[in-house]
Each structure stands twice: as C-alpha cells, then as structure tokens.
C-alpha cells in the first residue's frame, strides 16, 4: 500500500491523531488503510507521499517486463538439438 501524507484540519496540530498516528505541525504519514479511510471521511487532506506501483504490478522498462523470455529458443526446444 502507498504511504499517504495526511494534513489535519488544524494547521499546527501536534500530537496523537486518529489510530495513534503522530502529527507534527498538522502533518503525518501512514500506510494504514483504516486510518486513511477515516481521515478521508473526516475532513483531513490525504495525498500520496510516494508513487510506488501496487504490489501486483511489475514496472516495465524499454525492453518489456522483467523476465521477458520472448527472444531465443525455449529450454525444452534447445535440449532437442
């Protein structure tokens, strides 16, 4: 799950926020989906902190996804000679 930056409705709030998340000067970070969901419904500003792809997606480079075996002979065919 992506880490989210949560901004409290009170700009300078410092202390324990929802779910025990520590806020400093009105800002905190968490990846806890329950805390994120609560904050979204309670008037907090919630924004992604990083842009990591989801765990089930693999990034693709200019040559395709990692372990792309489209080029060359398969191991079974190579053994047949």
Short mmCIF file of N, CA, C and O in Angstrom, two decimals:
data_model
loop_
_atom_site.label_atom_id
_atom_site.label_comp_id
_atom_site.label_asym_id
_atom_site.label_seq_id
_atom_site.Cartn_x
_atom_site.Cartn_y
_atom_site.Cartn_z
N UNK A 1 0.85 -1.18 0.00
CA UNK A 1 0.00 0.00 0.00
C UNK A 1 0.89 1.24 0.00
O UNK A 1 1.94 1.26 0.60
N UNK A 2 0.41 2.26 -0.64
CA UNK A 2 1.14 3.52 -0.74
C UNK A 2 1.06 4.28 0.58
O UNK A 2 0.03 4.33 1.22
N UNK A 3 2.15 4.90 0.94
CA UNK A 3 2.17 5.76 2.12
C UNK A 3 1.51 7.08 1.75
O UNK A 3 1.74 7.63 0.69
N UNK A 4 0.65 7.55 2.64
CA UNK A 4 -0.11 8.77 2.40
C UNK A 4 0.31 9.85 3.39
O UNK A 4 0.60 9.57 4.54
N UNK A 5 0.32 11.10 2.90
CA UNK A 5 0.53 12.25 3.77
C UNK A 5 -0.85 12.76 4.16
O UNK A 5 -1.69 13.02 3.30
N UNK A 6 -1.07 12.89 5.46
CA UNK A 6 -2.34 13.36 5.98
C UNK A 6 -2.12 14.72 6.62
O UNK A 6 -1.23 14.90 7.45
N UNK A 7 -2.94 15.68 6.21
CA UNK A 7 -2.87 17.02 6.76
C UNK A 7 -4.13 17.26 7.58
O UNK A 7 -5.25 17.11 7.09
N UNK A 8 -3.93 17.61 8.84
CA UNK A 8 -5.04 17.81 9.77
C UNK A 8 -5.81 19.09 9.43
O UNK A 8 -5.25 20.02 8.86
N UNK A 9 -7.09 19.11 9.80
CA UNK A 9 -7.88 20.34 9.60
C UNK A 9 -7.33 21.53 10.39
O UNK A 9 -7.53 22.67 10.00
N UNK A 10 -6.61 21.28 11.48
CA UNK A 10 -5.97 22.32 12.28
C UNK A 10 -4.50 22.37 11.85
O UNK A 10 -3.74 21.43 12.08
N UNK A 11 -4.10 23.47 11.22
CA UNK A 11 -2.78 23.58 10.59
C UNK A 11 -1.59 23.24 11.48
O UNK A 11 -0.65 22.61 11.03
N UNK A 12 -1.62 23.64 12.73
CA UNK A 12 -0.44 23.48 13.58
C UNK A 12 -0.59 22.37 14.61
O UNK A 12 0.15 22.32 15.59
N UNK A 13 -1.53 21.44 14.40
CA UNK A 13 -1.76 20.37 15.37
C UNK A 13 -0.53 19.47 15.50
O UNK A 13 0.02 18.98 14.52
N UNK A 14 -0.11 19.26 16.74
CA UNK A 14 0.98 18.34 17.05
C UNK A 14 0.48 17.44 18.16
O UNK A 14 0.07 17.91 19.21
N UNK A 15 0.51 16.14 17.90
CA UNK A 15 0.04 15.17 18.89
C UNK A 15 -0.44 13.91 18.22
O UNK A 15 -0.24 13.69 17.02
N UNK A 16 -1.10 13.07 19.02
CA UNK A 16 -1.60 11.80 18.51
C UNK A 16 -2.91 12.01 17.77
O UNK A 16 -3.85 12.60 18.29
N UNK A 17 -2.94 11.53 16.53
CA UNK A 17 -4.14 11.66 15.71
C UNK A 17 -4.91 10.35 15.64
O UNK A 17 -4.69 9.45 16.46
N UNK A 18 -5.80 10.22 14.68
CA UNK A 18 -6.60 9.01 14.54
C UNK A 18 -5.71 7.77 14.43
O UNK A 18 -4.68 7.78 13.74
N UNK A 19 -6.08 6.71 15.12
CA UNK A 19 -5.33 5.47 15.07
C UNK A 19 -3.95 5.56 15.70
O UNK A 19 -3.11 4.70 15.48
N UNK A 20 -3.69 6.61 16.47
CA UNK A 20 -2.40 6.77 17.13
C UNK A 20 -1.30 7.32 16.24
O UNK A 20 -0.14 7.35 16.62
N UNK A 21 -1.67 7.77 15.04
CA UNK A 21 -0.68 8.33 14.11
C UNK A 21 -0.18 9.67 14.67
O UNK A 21 -0.97 10.55 14.99
N UNK A 22 1.14 9.83 14.80
CA UNK A 22 1.68 11.08 15.34
C UNK A 22 1.69 12.20 14.29
O UNK A 22 2.24 12.05 13.21
N UNK A 23 1.09 13.33 14.65
CA UNK A 23 1.08 14.52 13.80
C UNK A 23 2.09 15.52 14.34
O UNK A 23 2.23 15.69 15.55
N UNK A 24 2.79 16.18 13.43
CA UNK A 24 3.71 17.26 13.78
C UNK A 24 3.39 18.42 12.86
O UNK A 24 3.42 18.29 11.63
N UNK A 25 3.07 19.57 13.46
CA UNK A 25 2.72 20.78 12.71
C UNK A 25 1.62 20.50 11.68
O UNK A 25 1.68 20.98 10.55
N UNK A 26 0.63 19.70 12.05
CA UNK A 26 -0.53 19.45 11.20
C UNK A 26 -0.36 18.39 10.14
O UNK A 26 -1.23 18.19 9.31
N UNK A 27 0.75 17.66 10.15
CA UNK A 27 1.02 16.68 9.10
C UNK A 27 1.49 15.35 9.69
O UNK A 27 2.19 15.32 10.70
N UNK A 28 1.09 14.26 9.03
CA UNK A 28 1.51 12.92 9.43
C UNK A 28 1.58 12.04 8.19
O UNK A 28 1.06 12.42 7.12
N UNK A 29 2.21 10.88 8.32
CA UNK A 29 2.23 9.91 7.23
C UNK A 29 1.82 8.55 7.77
O UNK A 29 2.12 8.20 8.91
N UNK A 30 1.14 7.77 6.93
CA UNK A 30 0.73 6.42 7.29
C UNK A 30 0.40 5.62 6.05
O UNK A 30 0.08 6.20 5.00
N UNK A 31 0.47 4.30 6.17
CA UNK A 31 0.00 3.42 5.12
C UNK A 31 -1.12 2.53 5.64
O UNK A 31 -1.54 1.59 4.97
N UNK A 32 -1.62 2.83 6.84
CA UNK A 32 -2.71 2.06 7.46
C UNK A 32 -4.02 2.40 6.75
O UNK A 32 -4.51 3.54 6.84
N UNK A 33 -4.63 1.43 6.04
CA UNK A 33 -5.84 1.73 5.28
C UNK A 33 -7.02 2.19 6.15
O UNK A 33 -7.84 2.99 5.70
N UNK A 34 -7.10 1.72 7.39
CA UNK A 34 -8.19 2.14 8.27
C UNK A 34 -8.06 3.61 8.64
O UNK A 34 -9.04 4.37 8.64
N UNK A 35 -6.85 4.03 8.97
CA UNK A 35 -6.59 5.43 9.32
C UNK A 35 -6.83 6.32 8.10
O UNK A 35 -7.46 7.37 8.20
N UNK A 36 -6.34 5.89 6.94
CA UNK A 36 -6.52 6.67 5.71
C UNK A 36 -8.00 6.85 5.40
O UNK A 36 -8.46 7.95 5.12
N UNK A 37 -8.75 5.77 5.49
CA UNK A 37 -10.19 5.84 5.23
C UNK A 37 -10.92 6.76 6.19
O UNK A 37 -11.78 7.55 5.79
N UNK A 38 -10.57 6.66 7.47
CA UNK A 38 -11.19 7.54 8.46
C UNK A 38 -10.89 9.00 8.15
O UNK A 38 -11.78 9.85 8.13
N UNK A 39 -9.63 9.28 7.89
CA UNK A 39 -9.22 10.67 7.65
C UNK A 39 -9.88 11.25 6.40
O UNK A 39 -10.28 12.42 6.39
N UNK A 40 -10.02 10.43 5.36
CA UNK A 40 -10.68 10.91 4.14
C UNK A 40 -12.12 11.33 4.42
O UNK A 40 -12.61 12.31 3.87
N UNK A 41 -12.80 10.59 5.30
CA UNK A 41 -14.19 10.91 5.61
C UNK A 41 -14.36 11.97 6.67
O UNK A 41 -15.46 12.46 6.89
N UNK A 42 -13.28 12.35 7.35
CA UNK A 42 -13.38 13.28 8.47
C UNK A 42 -12.81 14.66 8.17
O UNK A 42 -12.59 15.45 9.09
N UNK A 43 -12.53 14.95 6.91
CA UNK A 43 -12.11 16.29 6.56
C UNK A 43 -10.61 16.54 6.52
O UNK A 43 -10.18 17.68 6.38
N UNK A 44 -9.82 15.50 6.66
CA UNK A 44 -8.37 15.64 6.53
C UNK A 44 -8.02 15.64 5.05
O UNK A 44 -8.68 15.01 4.23
N UNK A 45 -6.93 16.32 4.69
CA UNK A 45 -6.41 16.25 3.32
C UNK A 45 -5.50 15.03 3.25
O UNK A 45 -4.58 14.89 4.06
N UNK A 46 -5.76 14.13 2.30
CA UNK A 46 -4.99 12.89 2.18
C UNK A 46 -4.42 12.82 0.76
O UNK A 46 -5.16 12.83 -0.21
N UNK A 47 -3.08 12.78 0.68
CA UNK A 47 -2.40 12.75 -0.61
C UNK A 47 -1.32 11.67 -0.60
O UNK A 47 -0.68 11.44 0.42
N UNK A 48 -1.07 11.02 -1.75
CA UNK A 48 0.01 10.02 -1.82
C UNK A 48 1.36 10.67 -1.55
O UNK A 48 1.64 11.76 -2.04
N UNK A 49 2.18 10.00 -0.77
CA UNK A 49 3.51 10.51 -0.46
C UNK A 49 4.52 10.03 -1.49
O UNK A 49 5.43 10.73 -1.85
N UNK A 50 4.33 8.81 -1.97
CA UNK A 50 5.23 8.26 -2.97
C UNK A 50 4.42 7.65 -4.09
O UNK A 50 3.22 7.54 -4.00
N UNK A 51 5.10 7.25 -5.12
CA UNK A 51 4.39 6.75 -6.30
C UNK A 51 4.82 5.32 -6.62
O UNK A 51 5.11 5.01 -7.76
N UNK A 52 4.89 4.46 -5.60
CA UNK A 52 5.25 3.06 -5.83
C UNK A 52 4.11 2.36 -6.55
O UNK A 52 2.94 2.58 -6.23
N UNK A 53 4.44 1.46 -7.52
CA UNK A 53 3.37 0.69 -8.15
C UNK A 53 2.78 -0.29 -7.16
O UNK A 53 3.47 -0.73 -6.23
N UNK A 54 1.53 -0.66 -7.32
CA UNK A 54 0.93 -1.66 -6.43
C UNK A 54 1.74 -2.96 -6.49
O UNK A 54 2.41 -3.25 -7.48
N UNK A 55 1.66 -3.76 -5.42
CA UNK A 55 2.44 -4.98 -5.32
C UNK A 55 2.17 -5.95 -6.46
O UNK A 55 3.04 -6.72 -6.84
N UNK A 56 0.96 -5.94 -7.04
CA UNK A 56 0.62 -6.90 -8.08
C UNK A 56 1.01 -6.42 -9.48
O UNK A 56 0.74 -7.10 -10.45
N UNK A 57 1.61 -5.25 -9.59
CA UNK A 57 2.05 -4.76 -10.89
C UNK A 57 3.57 -4.69 -10.93
O UNK A 57 4.21 -4.29 -9.99
N UNK A 58 4.13 -5.10 -12.05
CA UNK A 58 5.57 -5.03 -12.26
C UNK A 58 5.86 -3.85 -13.18
O UNK A 58 5.19 -3.71 -14.20
N UNK A 59 6.83 -3.03 -12.87
CA UNK A 59 7.15 -1.93 -13.79
C UNK A 59 7.75 -2.49 -15.08
O UNK A 59 8.42 -3.52 -15.07
N UNK A 60 7.46 -1.84 -16.17
CA UNK A 60 8.03 -2.27 -17.44
C UNK A 60 9.05 -1.25 -17.90
O UNK A 60 8.87 -0.05 -17.76
N UNK A 61 10.14 -1.74 -18.43
CA UNK A 61 11.18 -0.87 -18.95
C UNK A 61 11.08 -0.81 -20.46
O UNK A 61 10.12 -1.29 -21.05
N UNK A 62 12.08 -0.24 -21.12
CA UNK A 62 12.03 -0.10 -22.57
C UNK A 62 12.05 -1.45 -23.29
O UNK A 62 11.60 -1.57 -24.41
N UNK A 63 12.54 -2.50 -22.63
CA UNK A 63 12.62 -3.82 -23.24
C UNK A 63 11.49 -4.74 -22.79
O UNK A 63 11.55 -5.94 -23.00
N UNK A 64 10.48 -4.22 -22.14
CA UNK A 64 9.37 -5.05 -21.66
C UNK A 64 9.53 -5.38 -20.19
O UNK A 64 10.46 -4.91 -19.53
N UNK A 65 8.64 -6.20 -19.67
CA UNK A 65 8.69 -6.53 -18.25
C UNK A 65 9.90 -7.41 -17.93
O UNK A 65 10.46 -8.05 -18.81
N UNK A 66 10.32 -7.45 -16.66
CA UNK A 66 11.43 -8.30 -16.27
C UNK A 66 11.10 -9.76 -16.60
O UNK A 66 9.94 -10.16 -16.60
N UNK A 67 12.10 -10.57 -16.84
CA UNK A 67 11.95 -11.99 -17.16
C UNK A 67 11.20 -12.23 -18.45
O UNK A 67 10.56 -13.25 -18.62
N UNK A 68 11.25 -11.30 -19.38
CA UNK A 68 10.61 -11.47 -20.68
C UNK A 68 11.47 -12.44 -21.48
O UNK A 68 12.60 -12.15 -21.81
N UNK A 69 10.93 -13.61 -21.79
CA UNK A 69 11.69 -14.64 -22.48
C UNK A 69 11.21 -14.81 -23.92
O UNK A 69 11.22 -15.91 -24.46
N UNK A 70 10.78 -13.73 -24.54
CA UNK A 70 10.24 -13.84 -25.88
C UNK A 70 11.31 -14.07 -26.93
O UNK A 70 11.04 -14.59 -28.00
N UNK A 71 12.55 -13.72 -26.66
CA UNK A 71 13.62 -13.88 -27.64
C UNK A 71 14.35 -15.19 -27.39
O UNK A 71 14.51 -15.64 -26.27
N UNK A 72 14.80 -15.84 -28.46
CA UNK A 72 15.59 -17.06 -28.34
C UNK A 72 14.73 -18.30 -28.22
O UNK A 72 13.51 -18.25 -28.21
N UNK A 73 15.38 -19.44 -28.14
CA UNK A 73 14.70 -20.72 -28.05
C UNK A 73 14.35 -21.02 -26.60
O UNK A 73 15.06 -20.66 -25.69
N UNK A 74 13.28 -21.77 -26.41
CA UNK A 74 12.93 -22.19 -25.07
C UNK A 74 13.90 -23.28 -24.62
O UNK A 74 14.55 -23.93 -25.43
N UNK A 75 13.96 -23.52 -23.33
CA UNK A 75 14.87 -24.53 -22.79
C UNK A 75 14.52 -25.91 -23.32
O UNK A 75 15.38 -26.71 -23.64
N UNK A 76 13.23 -26.23 -23.46
CA UNK A 76 12.82 -27.54 -23.96
C UNK A 76 13.26 -27.74 -25.40
O UNK A 76 13.72 -28.80 -25.79
N UNK A 77 13.09 -26.74 -26.23
CA UNK A 77 13.47 -26.86 -27.63
C UNK A 77 14.98 -26.95 -27.78
O UNK A 77 15.48 -27.68 -28.64
N UNK A 78 15.73 -26.23 -26.96
CA UNK A 78 17.18 -26.25 -27.05
C UNK A 78 17.73 -27.64 -26.72
O UNK A 78 18.73 -28.06 -27.28
N UNK A 79 17.08 -28.39 -25.84
CA UNK A 79 17.55 -29.71 -25.46
C UNK A 79 17.36 -30.74 -26.58
O UNK A 79 18.06 -31.71 -26.65
N UNK A 80 16.37 -30.52 -27.46
CA UNK A 80 16.09 -31.48 -28.51
C UNK A 80 17.18 -31.48 -29.58
O UNK A 80 17.34 -32.41 -30.32
N UNK A 81 17.92 -30.43 -29.70
CA UNK A 81 19.04 -30.36 -30.61
C UNK A 81 18.69 -29.91 -31.91
O UNK A 81 18.80 -29.89 -32.98
#
